[in-house]
PDB file of C-alpha atoms in Angstrom:
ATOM      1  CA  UNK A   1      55.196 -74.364  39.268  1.00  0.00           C
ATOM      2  CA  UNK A   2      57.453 -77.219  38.232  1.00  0.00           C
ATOM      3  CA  UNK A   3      61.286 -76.993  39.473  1.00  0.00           C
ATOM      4  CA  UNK A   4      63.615 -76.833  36.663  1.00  0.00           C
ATOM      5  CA  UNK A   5      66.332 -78.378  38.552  1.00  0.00           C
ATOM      6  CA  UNK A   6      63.896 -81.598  38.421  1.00  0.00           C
ATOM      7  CA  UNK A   7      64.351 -83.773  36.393  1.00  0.00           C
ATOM      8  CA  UNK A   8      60.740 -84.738  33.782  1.00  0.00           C
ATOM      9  CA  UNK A   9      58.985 -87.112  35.148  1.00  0.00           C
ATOM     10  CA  UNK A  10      55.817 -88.570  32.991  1.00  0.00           C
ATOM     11  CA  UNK A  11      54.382 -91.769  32.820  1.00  0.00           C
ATOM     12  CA  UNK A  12      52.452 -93.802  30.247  1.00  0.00           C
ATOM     13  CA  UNK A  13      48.995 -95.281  30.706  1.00  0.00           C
ATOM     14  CA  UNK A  14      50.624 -99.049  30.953  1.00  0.00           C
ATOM     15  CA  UNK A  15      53.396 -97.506  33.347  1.00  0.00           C
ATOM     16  CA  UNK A  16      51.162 -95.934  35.647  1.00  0.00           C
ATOM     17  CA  UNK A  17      48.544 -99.104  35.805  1.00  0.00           C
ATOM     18  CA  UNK A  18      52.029-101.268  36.827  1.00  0.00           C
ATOM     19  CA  UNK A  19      53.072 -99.163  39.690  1.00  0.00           C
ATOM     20  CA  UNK A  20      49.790 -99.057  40.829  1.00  0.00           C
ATOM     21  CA  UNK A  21      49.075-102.835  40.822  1.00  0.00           C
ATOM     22  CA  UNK A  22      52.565-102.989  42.922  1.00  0.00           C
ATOM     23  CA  UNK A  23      51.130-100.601  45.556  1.00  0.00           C
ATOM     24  CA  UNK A  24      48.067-102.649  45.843  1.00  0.00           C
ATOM     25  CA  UNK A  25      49.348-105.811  45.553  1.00  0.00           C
ATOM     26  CA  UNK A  26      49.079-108.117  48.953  1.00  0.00           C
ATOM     27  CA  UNK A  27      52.294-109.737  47.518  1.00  0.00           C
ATOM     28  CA  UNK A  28      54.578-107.028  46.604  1.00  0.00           C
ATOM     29  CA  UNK A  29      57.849-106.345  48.569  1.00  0.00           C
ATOM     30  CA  UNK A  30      57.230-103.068  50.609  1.00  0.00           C
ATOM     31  CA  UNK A  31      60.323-101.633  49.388  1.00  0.00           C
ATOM     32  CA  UNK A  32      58.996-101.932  45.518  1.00  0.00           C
ATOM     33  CA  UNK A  33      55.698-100.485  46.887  1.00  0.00           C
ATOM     34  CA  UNK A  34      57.153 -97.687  48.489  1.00  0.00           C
ATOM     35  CA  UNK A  35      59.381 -97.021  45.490  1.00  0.00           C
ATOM     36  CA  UNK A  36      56.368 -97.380  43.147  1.00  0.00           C
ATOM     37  CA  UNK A  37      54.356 -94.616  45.607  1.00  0.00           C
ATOM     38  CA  UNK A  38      56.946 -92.458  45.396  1.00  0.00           C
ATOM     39  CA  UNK A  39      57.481 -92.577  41.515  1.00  0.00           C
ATOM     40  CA  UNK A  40      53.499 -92.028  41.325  1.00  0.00           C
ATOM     41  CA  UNK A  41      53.612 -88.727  43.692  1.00  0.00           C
ATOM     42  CA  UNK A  42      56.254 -87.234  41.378  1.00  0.00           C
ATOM     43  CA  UNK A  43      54.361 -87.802  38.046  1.00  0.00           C
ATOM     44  CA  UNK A  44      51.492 -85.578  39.919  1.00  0.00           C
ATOM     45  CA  UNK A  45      54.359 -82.873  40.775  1.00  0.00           C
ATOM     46  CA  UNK A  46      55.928 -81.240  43.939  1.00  0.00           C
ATOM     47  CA  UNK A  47      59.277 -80.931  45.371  1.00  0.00           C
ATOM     48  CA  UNK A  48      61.188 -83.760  46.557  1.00  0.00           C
ATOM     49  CA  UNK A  49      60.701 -82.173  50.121  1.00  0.00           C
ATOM     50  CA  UNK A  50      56.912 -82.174  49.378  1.00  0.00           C
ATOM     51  CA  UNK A  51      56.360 -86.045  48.931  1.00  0.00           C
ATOM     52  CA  UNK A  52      59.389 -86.773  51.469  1.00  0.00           C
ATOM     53  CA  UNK A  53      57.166 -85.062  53.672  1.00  0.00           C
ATOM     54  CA  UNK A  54      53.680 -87.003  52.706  1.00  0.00           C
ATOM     55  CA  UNK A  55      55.242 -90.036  52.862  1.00  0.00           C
ATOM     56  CA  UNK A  56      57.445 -89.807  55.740  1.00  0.00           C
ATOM     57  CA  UNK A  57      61.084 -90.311  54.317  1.00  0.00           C
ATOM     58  CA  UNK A  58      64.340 -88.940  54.008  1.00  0.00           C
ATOM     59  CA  UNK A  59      64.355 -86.307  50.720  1.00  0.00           C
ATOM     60  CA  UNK A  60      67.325 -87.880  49.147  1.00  0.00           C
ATOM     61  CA  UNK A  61      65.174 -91.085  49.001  1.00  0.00           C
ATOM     62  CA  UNK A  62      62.548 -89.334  46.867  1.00  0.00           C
ATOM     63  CA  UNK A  63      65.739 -87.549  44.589  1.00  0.00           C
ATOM     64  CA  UNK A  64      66.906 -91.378  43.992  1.00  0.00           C
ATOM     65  CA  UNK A  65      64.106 -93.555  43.185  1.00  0.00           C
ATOM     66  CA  UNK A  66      62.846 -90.383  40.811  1.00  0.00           C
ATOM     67  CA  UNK A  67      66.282 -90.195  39.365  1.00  0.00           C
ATOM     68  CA  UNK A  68      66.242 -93.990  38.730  1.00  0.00           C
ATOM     69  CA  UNK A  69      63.075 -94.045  37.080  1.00  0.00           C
ATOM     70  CA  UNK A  70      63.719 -91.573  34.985  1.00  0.00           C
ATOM     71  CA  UNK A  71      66.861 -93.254  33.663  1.00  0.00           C
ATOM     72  CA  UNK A  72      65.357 -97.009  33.706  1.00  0.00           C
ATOM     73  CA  UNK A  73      62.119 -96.640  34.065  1.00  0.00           C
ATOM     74  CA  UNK A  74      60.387 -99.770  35.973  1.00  0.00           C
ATOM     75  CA  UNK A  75      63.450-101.662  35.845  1.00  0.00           C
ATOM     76  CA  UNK A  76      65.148 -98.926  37.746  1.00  0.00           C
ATOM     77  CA  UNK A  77      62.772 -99.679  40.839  1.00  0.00           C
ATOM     78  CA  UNK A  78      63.457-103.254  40.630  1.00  0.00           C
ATOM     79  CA  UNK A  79      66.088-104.658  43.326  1.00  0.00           C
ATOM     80  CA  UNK A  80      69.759-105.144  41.801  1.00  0.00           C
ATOM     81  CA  UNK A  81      71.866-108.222  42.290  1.00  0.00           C
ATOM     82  CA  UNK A  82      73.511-109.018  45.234  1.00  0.00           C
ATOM     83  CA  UNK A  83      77.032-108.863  46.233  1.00  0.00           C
ATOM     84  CA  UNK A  84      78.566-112.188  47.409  1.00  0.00           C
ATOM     85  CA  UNK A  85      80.611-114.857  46.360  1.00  0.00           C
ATOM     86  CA  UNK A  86      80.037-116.540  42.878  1.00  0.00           C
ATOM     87  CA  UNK A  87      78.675-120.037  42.528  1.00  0.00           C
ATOM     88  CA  UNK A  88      81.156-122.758  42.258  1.00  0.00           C
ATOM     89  CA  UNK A  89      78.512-125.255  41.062  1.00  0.00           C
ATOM     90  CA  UNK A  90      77.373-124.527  37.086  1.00  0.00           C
ATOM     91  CA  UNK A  91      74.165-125.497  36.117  1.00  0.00           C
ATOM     92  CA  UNK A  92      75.516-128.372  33.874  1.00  0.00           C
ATOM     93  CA  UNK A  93      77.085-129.830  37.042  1.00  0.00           C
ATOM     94  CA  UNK A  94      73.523-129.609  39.167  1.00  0.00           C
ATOM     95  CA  UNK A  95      71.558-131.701  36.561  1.00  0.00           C
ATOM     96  CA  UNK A  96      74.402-134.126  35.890  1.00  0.00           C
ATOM     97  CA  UNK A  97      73.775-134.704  39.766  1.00  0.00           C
ATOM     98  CA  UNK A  98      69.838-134.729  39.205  1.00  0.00           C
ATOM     99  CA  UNK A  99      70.245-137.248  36.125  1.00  0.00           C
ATOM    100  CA  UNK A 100      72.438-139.485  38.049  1.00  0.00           C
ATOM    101  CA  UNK A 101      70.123-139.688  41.022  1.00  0.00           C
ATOM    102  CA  UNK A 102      67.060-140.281  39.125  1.00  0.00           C
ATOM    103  CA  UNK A 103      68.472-142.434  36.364  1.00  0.00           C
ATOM    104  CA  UNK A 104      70.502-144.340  38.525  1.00  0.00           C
ATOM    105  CA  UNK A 105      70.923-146.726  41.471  1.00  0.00           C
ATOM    106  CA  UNK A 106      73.930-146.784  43.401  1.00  0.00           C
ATOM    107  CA  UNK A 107      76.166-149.586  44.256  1.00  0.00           C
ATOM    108  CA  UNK A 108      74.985-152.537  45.895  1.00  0.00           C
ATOM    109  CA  UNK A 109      71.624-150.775  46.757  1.00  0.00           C
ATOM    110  CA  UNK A 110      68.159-150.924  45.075  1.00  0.00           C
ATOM    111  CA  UNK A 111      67.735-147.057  44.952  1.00  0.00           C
ATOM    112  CA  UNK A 112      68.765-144.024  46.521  1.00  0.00           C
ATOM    113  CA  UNK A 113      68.534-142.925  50.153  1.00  0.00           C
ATOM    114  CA  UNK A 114      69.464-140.211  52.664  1.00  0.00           C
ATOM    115  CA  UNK A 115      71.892-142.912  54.664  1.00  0.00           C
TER     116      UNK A 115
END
């Protein structure tokens, strides 16, 4: 019997083929394969102790990734940005650089060089 406390968890033909390829996938990160295995255990049903127990994590690991899925679906599972300092270089400025170097020869030289 399902928990009420739980919260729904079903998945459509195209979301359950996705998560699969990601925990088959030779290239996936293991964290998105791991979050992608635990999504799939929950669509078949059981307590959050249940699969914390098959899988052989902590239960408030389970209680997140099934919470974010159900709130984002696969782009809940996917790794958020970073925290860390901003750019200082826009992307105007980087192919201004690019342009000049390739477009260009310096002063007194025939082309560019690492010197």
């Amino acid at each position: 019997m399902p928990n009420p406390k739980l919260p729904e968890l079903a998945l459509s033909d195209d979301e359950a083929s996705v998560l699969r390829g990601w925990t088959r996938r030779r290239k996936t990160a293991q964290a998105l394969a791991l979050r992608a295995r635990i999504v799939l255990r929950c669509a078949e049903g059981g307590s959050n102790s249940e699969i914390a127990a098959e899988l052989g994590i902590r239960r408030a690991t389970v209680a997140k990734w099934r919470s974010r899925f159900v709130v984002d679906r696969l782009d809940g599972l996917l790794d958020e940005a970073r925290p860390g300092r901003p750019r200082t270089i826009s992307d105007d400025q980087v192919e201004a650089v690019i342009t000049a170097t390739l477009e260009s020869t310096p002063a007194n030289a025939t082309h560019w060089s690492t010197r």
